[in-house]
Amino acid sequence: MRVLGIESTAHTLGIGVVEGDGKVLSSARQTYIPEEGGILPSESADFLASKFEEVLQESLDVSGCSFNDIDGIAFSQGPGLGPCLRVGAAAARYLALKHKKPLIGVNHCIAHIEIAKVTTGAKDPVILYVSGGNSQVIAYAEGRYRVFGETLDIAVGNCLDAFSRVLGLQHPGGPKIEKLAAKGKNYIELPYVVKGMDLSFSGLYSDLKRKKLSGQYSDEDLCYSFQETAFAMLTEATERAMAHLDKEEVLATGGVAANSRLQNMLEIMAKERGAKYYGCPREHCGDNGAMIAWAGLLMLKSNDTLDIKNSKINPKFRTDDVDVTWL
Ligand code: AMP
Ligand code: MG
């Protein structure tokens, strides 16, 4: 069985083909980078639409497949930015109708989880899902991926991207902050906000901005302290979930999970508890089409498909809204 997956929740148009037990045959993508400021949904949507033909062709070429070899068309149904989601959804409906294939509506967050599980071999982990739009501590229980903790305001990736703009760096900020942080030496005290398993990053952002504008601190020390604080918060909430749920695996996924320092903290935490840490491979961490294809394939196997008339996007689609039919 092979599924073609289309990702278009925000900044990335990704189209991937996955087969059988999770073999990624292709994962083509193009990412919108705003010239200044953050992502403008309508501008990003225009960019994604303009790249559709090229990314689709690359994905088919690399996979060696034509539509005859594809058993279903999956797309990101949400959560995400409405105009961007509509680009992928419209294209997926068209391809499903044209080639007479089942249509599969995938929850983007669950796709991040499933690609991380299949590529690492994690079985029943506590999942730390950290990206530009989401920060959640998740575990599977009785038919759903349940959210045990999450940000009460902005996502950690959003916080990284917003602060990087204060530093005058271009989107996406995470990788640039990671490089600067590696040169930082002095820890500067910052707001550390963990409430049970929930988190808050907006005060951290405001304080970082204030400290940067004061001119008293180096960018390197600010980035270093930012990472130490935010990632310790994430690690603490994740550890609390592991203790509470008595789980022996932890899995990190989403764009921010590409960060070495975050991986390192989670690994230390897991080791100290006698648990095992799994990190999603870097190439599958950020938004991509292969993850949508893989989640779509799992859903297709359990006949979890959509009629065209019920295929509306859902910008506020939550991880715990989905009945997991495939586990
Ligand atoms: P996603 O929405 O899953 O594609 O993830 C995008 C987010 O991941 C953006 O906020 C990026 O700044 C962030 N990101 C990407 N690479 C890194 C990194 N090495 N360290 C921290 N954040 C990162
Ligand atoms: Mg994402």
Coordinates of N, CA and C and ligand atoms in Angstrom, one line a residue, residues 7 9 11 108 112 129 131-132 134 254-255 285-287 291, ligand 2:
E7 N 1.3 18.3 3.0 CA 1.3 19.1 4.2 C 1.3 20.6 3.7
T9 N 0.1 23.3 6.4 CA -0.5 24.0 7.5 C 0.0 25.4 7.8
H11 N 4.0 27.2 6.8 CA 5.1 27.8 6.0 C 5.6 26.8 5.0
H108 N -2.5 17.1 11.8 CA -1.1 17.4 11.6 C -0.2 17.0 12.8
H112 N 3.0 14.2 13.1 CA 4.3 14.4 13.7 C 4.6 13.3 14.7
Y129 N 5.8 17.2 21.8 CA 5.6 17.7 20.5 C 5.8 19.3 20.5
S131 N 6.8 22.7 18.2 CA 6.9 23.2 16.9 C 6.6 24.7 16.9
G132 N 6.5 25.3 15.7 CA 6.2 26.7 15.6 C 4.8 27.1 16.1
N134 N 2.7 24.7 18.1 CA 2.3 23.8 19.1 C 3.3 23.4 20.1
G254 N 8.5 17.3 16.1 CA 8.2 18.7 15.8 C 9.5 19.5 15.5
G255 N 9.3 20.6 14.8 CA 10.5 21.4 14.4 C 11.5 21.7 15.5
C285 N 11.6 16.0 11.4 CA 11.1 16.8 12.5 C 10.2 17.9 12.1
G286 N 10.7 18.7 11.2 CA 9.9 19.9 10.7 C 8.7 19.4 9.8
D287 N 7.8 20.3 9.5 CA 6.7 20.0 8.7 C 7.1 19.3 7.4
M291 N 5.2 12.7 6.6 CA 4.5 12.4 7.9 C 3.0 12.3 7.6
Ligands
MG2 MG 4.3 21.2 12.5

